[in-house]
PDB file of N, CA and C in Angstrom:
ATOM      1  N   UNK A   1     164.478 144.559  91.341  1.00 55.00           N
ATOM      2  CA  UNK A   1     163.421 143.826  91.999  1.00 55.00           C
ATOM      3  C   UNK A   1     163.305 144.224  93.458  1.00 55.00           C
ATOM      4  N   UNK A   2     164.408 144.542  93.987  1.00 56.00           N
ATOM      5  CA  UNK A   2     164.539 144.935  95.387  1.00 56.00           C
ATOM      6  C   UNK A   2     163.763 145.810  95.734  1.00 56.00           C
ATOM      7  N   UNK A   3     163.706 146.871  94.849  1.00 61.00           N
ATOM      8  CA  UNK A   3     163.118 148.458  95.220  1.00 61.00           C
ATOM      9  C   UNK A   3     161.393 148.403  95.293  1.00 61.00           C
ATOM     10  N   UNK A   4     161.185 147.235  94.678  1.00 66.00           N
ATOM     11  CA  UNK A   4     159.282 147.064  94.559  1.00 66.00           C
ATOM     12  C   UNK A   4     158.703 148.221  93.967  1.00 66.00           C
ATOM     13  N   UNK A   5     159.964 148.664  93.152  1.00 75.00           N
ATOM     14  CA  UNK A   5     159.268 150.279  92.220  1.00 75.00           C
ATOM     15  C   UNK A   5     158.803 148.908  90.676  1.00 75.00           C
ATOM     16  N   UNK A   6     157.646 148.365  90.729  1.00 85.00           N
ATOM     17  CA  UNK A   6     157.202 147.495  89.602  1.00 85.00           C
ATOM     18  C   UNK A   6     156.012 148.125  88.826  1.00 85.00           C
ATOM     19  N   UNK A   7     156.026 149.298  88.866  1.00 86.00           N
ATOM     20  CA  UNK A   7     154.802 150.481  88.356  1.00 86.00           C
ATOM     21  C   UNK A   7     155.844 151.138  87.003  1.00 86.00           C
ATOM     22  N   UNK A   8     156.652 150.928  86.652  1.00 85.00           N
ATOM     23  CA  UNK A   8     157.569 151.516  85.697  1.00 85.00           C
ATOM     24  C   UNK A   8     158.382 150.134  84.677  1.00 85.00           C
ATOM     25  N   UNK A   9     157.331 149.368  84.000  1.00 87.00           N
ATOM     26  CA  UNK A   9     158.174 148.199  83.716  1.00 87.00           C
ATOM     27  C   UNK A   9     158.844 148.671  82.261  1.00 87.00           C
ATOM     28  N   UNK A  10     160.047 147.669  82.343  1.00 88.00           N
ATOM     29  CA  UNK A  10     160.926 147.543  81.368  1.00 88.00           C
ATOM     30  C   UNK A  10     160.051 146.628  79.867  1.00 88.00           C
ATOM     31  N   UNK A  11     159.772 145.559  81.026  1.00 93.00           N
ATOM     32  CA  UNK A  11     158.537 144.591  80.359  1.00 93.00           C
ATOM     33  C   UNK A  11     157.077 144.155  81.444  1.00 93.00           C
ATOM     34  N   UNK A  12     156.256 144.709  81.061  1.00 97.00           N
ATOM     35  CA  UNK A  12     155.057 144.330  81.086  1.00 97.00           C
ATOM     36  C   UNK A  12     154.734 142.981  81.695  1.00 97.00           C
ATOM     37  N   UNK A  13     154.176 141.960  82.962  1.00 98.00           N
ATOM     38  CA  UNK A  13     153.681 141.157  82.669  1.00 98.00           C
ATOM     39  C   UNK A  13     152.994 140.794  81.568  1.00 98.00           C
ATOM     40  N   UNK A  14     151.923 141.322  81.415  1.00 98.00           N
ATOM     41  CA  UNK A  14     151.036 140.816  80.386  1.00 98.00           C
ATOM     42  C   UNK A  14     152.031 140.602  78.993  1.00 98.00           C
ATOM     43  N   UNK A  15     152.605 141.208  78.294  1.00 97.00           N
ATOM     44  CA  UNK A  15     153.662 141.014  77.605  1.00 97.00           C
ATOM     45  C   UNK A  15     154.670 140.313  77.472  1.00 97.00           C
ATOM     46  N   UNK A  16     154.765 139.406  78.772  1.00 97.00           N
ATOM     47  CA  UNK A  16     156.168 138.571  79.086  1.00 97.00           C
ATOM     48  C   UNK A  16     155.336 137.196  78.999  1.00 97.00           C
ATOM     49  N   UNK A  17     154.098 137.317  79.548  1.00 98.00           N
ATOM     50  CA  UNK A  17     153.072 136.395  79.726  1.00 98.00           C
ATOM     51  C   UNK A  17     152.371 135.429  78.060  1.00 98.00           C
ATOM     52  N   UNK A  18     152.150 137.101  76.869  1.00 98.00           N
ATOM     53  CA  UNK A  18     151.789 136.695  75.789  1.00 98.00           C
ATOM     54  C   UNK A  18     153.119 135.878  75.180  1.00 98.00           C
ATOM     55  N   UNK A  19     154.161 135.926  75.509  1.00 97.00           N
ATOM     56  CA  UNK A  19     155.711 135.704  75.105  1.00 97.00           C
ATOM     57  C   UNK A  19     155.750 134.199  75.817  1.00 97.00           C
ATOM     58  N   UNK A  20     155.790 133.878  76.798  1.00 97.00           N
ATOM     59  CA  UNK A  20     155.614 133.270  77.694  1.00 97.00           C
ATOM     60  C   UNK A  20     154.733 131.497  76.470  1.00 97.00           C
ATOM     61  N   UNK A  21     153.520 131.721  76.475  1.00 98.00           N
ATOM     62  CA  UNK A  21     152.451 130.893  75.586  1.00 98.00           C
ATOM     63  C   UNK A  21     153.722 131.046  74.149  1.00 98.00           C
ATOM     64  N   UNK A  22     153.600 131.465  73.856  1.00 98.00           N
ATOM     65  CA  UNK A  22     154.220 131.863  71.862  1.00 98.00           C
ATOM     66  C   UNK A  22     155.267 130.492  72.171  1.00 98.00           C
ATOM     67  N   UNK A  23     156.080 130.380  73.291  1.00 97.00           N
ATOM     68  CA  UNK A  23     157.849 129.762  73.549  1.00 97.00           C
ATOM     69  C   UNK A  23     156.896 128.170  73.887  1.00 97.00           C
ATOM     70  N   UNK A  24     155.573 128.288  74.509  1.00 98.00           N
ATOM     71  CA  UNK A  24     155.101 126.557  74.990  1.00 98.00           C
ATOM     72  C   UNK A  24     154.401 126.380  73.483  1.00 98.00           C
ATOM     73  N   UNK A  25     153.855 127.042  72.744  1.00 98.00           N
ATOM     74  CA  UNK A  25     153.222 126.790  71.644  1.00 98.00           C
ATOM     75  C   UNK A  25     153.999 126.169  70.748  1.00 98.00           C
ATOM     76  N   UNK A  26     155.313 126.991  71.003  1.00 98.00           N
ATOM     77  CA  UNK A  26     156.304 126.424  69.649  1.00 98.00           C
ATOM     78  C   UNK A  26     157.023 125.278  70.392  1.00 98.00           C
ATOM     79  N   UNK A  27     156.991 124.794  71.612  1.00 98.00           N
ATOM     80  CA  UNK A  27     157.969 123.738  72.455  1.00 98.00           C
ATOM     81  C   UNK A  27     157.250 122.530  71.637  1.00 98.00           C
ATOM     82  N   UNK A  28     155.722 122.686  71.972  1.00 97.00           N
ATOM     83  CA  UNK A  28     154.841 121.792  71.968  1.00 97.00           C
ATOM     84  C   UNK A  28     154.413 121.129  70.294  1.00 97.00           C
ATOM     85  N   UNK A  29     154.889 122.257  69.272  1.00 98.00           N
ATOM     86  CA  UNK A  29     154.610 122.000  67.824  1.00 98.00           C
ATOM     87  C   UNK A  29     155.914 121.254  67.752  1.00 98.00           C
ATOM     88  N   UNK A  30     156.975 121.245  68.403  1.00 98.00           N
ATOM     89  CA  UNK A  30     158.456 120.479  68.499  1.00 98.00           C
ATOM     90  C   UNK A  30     158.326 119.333  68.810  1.00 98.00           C
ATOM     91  N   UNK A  31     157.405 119.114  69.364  1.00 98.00           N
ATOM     92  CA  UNK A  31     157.261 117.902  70.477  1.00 98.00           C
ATOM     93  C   UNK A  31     158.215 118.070  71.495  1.00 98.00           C
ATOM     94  N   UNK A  32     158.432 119.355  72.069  1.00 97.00           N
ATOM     95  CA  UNK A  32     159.553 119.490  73.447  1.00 97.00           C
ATOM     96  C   UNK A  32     158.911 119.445  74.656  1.00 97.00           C
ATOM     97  N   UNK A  33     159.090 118.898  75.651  1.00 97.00           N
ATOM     98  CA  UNK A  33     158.560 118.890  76.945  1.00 97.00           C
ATOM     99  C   UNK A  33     159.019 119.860  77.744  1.00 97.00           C
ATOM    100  N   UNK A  34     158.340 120.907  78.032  1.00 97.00           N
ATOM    101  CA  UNK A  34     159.206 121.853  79.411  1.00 97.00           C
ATOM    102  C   UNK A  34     158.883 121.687  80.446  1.00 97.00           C
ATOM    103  N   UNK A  35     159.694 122.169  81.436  1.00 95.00           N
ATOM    104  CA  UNK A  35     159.425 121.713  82.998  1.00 95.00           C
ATOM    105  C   UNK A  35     159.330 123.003  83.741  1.00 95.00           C
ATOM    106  N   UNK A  36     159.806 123.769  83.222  1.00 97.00           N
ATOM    107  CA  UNK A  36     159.964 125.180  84.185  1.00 97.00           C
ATOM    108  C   UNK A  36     158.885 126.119  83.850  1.00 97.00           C
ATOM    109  N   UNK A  37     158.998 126.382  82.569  1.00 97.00           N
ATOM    110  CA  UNK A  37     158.204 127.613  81.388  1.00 97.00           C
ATOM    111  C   UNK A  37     156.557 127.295  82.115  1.00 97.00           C
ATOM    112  N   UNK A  38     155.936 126.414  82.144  1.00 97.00           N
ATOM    113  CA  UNK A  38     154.910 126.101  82.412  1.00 97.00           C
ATOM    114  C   UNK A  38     154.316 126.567  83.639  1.00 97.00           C
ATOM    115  N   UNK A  39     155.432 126.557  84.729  1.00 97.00           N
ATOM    116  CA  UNK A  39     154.936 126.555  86.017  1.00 97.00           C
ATOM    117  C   UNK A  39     155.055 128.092  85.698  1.00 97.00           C
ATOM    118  N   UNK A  40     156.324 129.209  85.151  1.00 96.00           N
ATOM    119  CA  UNK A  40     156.330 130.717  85.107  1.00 96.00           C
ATOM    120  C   UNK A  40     154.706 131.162  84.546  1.00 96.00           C
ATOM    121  N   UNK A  41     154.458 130.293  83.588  1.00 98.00           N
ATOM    122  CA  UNK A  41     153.184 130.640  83.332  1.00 98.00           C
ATOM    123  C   UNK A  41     152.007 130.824  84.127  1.00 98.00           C
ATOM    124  N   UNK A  42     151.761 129.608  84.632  1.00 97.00           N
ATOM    125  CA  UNK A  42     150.684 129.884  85.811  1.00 97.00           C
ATOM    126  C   UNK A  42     151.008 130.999  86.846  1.00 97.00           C
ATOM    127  N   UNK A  43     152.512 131.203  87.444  1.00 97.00           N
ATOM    128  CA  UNK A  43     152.222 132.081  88.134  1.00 97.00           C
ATOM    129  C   UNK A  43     152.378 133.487  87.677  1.00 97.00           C
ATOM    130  N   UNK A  44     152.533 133.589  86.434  1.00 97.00           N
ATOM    131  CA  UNK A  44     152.254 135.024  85.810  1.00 97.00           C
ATOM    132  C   UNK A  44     150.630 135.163  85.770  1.00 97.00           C
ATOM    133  N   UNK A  45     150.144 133.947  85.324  1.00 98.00           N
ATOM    134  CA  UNK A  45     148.348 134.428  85.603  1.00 98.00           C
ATOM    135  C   UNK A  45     148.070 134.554  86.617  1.00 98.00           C
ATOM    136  N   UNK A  46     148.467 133.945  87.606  1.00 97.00           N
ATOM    137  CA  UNK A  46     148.156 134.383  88.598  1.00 97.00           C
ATOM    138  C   UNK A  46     148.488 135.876  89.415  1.00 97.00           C
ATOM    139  N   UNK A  47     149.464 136.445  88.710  1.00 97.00           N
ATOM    140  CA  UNK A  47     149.429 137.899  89.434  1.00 97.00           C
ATOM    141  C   UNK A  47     148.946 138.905  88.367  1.00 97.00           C
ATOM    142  N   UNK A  48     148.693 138.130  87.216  1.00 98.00           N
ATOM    143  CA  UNK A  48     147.447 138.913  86.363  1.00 98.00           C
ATOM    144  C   UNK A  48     146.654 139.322  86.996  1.00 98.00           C
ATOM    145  N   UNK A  49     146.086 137.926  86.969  1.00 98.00           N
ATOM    146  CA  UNK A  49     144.497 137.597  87.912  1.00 98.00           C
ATOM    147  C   UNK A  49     144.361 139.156  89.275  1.00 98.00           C
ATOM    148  N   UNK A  50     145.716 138.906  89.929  1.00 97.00           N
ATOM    149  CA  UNK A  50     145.505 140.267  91.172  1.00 97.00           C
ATOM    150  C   UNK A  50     145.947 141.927  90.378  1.00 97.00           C
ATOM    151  N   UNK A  51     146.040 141.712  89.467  1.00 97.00           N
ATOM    152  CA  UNK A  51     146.001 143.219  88.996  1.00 97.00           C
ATOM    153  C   UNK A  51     146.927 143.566  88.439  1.00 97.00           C
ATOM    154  N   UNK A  52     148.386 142.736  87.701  1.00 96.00           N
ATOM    155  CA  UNK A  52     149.161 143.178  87.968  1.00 96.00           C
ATOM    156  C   UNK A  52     149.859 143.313  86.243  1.00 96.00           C
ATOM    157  N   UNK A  53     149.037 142.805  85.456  1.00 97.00           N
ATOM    158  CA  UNK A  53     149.454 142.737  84.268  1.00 97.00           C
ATOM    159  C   UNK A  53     149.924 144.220  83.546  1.00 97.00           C
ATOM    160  N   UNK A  54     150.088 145.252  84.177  1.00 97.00           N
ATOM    161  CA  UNK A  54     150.922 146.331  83.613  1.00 97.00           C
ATOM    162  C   UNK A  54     152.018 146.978  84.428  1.00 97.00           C
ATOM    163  N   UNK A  55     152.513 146.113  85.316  1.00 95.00           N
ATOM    164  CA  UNK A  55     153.331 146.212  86.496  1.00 95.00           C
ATOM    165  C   UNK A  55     154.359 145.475  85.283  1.00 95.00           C
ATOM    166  N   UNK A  56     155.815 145.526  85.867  1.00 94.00           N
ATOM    167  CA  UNK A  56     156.857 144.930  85.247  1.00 94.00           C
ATOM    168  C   UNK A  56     156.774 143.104  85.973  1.00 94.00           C
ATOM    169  N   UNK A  57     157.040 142.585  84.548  1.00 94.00           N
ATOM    170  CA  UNK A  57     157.272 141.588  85.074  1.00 94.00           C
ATOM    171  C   UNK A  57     157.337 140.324  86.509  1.00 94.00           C
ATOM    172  N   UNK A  58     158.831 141.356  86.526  1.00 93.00           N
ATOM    173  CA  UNK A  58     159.498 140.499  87.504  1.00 93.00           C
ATOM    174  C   UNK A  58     158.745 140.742  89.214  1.00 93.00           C
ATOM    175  N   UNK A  59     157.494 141.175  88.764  1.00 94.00           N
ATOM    176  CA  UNK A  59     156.299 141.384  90.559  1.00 94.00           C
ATOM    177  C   UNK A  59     156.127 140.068  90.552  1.00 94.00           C
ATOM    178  N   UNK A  60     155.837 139.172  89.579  1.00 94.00           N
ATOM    179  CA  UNK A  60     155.736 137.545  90.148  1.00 94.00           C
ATOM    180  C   UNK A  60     156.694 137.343  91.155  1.00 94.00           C
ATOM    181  N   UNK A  61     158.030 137.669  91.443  1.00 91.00           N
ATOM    182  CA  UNK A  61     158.816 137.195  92.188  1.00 91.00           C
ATOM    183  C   UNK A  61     159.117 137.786  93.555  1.00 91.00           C
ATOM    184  N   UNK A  62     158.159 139.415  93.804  1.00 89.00           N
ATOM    185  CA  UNK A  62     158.400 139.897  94.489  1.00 89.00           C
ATOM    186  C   UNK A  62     157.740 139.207  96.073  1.00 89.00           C
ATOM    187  N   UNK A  63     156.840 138.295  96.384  1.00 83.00           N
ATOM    188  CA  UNK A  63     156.960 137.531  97.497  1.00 83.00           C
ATOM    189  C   UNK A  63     157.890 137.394  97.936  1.00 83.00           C
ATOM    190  N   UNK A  64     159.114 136.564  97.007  1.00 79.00           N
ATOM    191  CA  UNK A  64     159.969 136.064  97.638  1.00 79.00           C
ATOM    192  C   UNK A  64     161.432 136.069  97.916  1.00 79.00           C
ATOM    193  N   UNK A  65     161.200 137.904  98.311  1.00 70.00           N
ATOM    194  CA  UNK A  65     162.725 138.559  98.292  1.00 70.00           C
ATOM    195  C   UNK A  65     161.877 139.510  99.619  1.00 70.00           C
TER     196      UNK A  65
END
């Protein structure tokens, strides 16, 4: 994450993102409440939204390093 080399992903936003929905879909057919998964979600769309859905993943987090 350090290197901001996020042009070579291991995993894909968009891919971690479709993965991401599949884990609240099945929480929610459980009747499980999540607290965390939800919020990763929004901010994976949100660095969709800026371009980033074939960048690796973990660029959601790169603000804040």
């Amino acid at each position: 994450m350090t290197s901001g080399a996020y042009d070579k992903p291991s995993w894909e936003l968009n891919m971690a993102r479709k993965d991401t929905g599949l884990f609240m879909e099945a929480a929610q057919q459980a009747s499980i409440s999540l607290a965390v998964i939800p919020a990763i979600a929004a901010e994976m769309d949100r660095w969709i939204k800026k371009g980033h859905g074939n960048d690796d993943w973990t660029v959601i987090g790169s603000d804040a390093i």
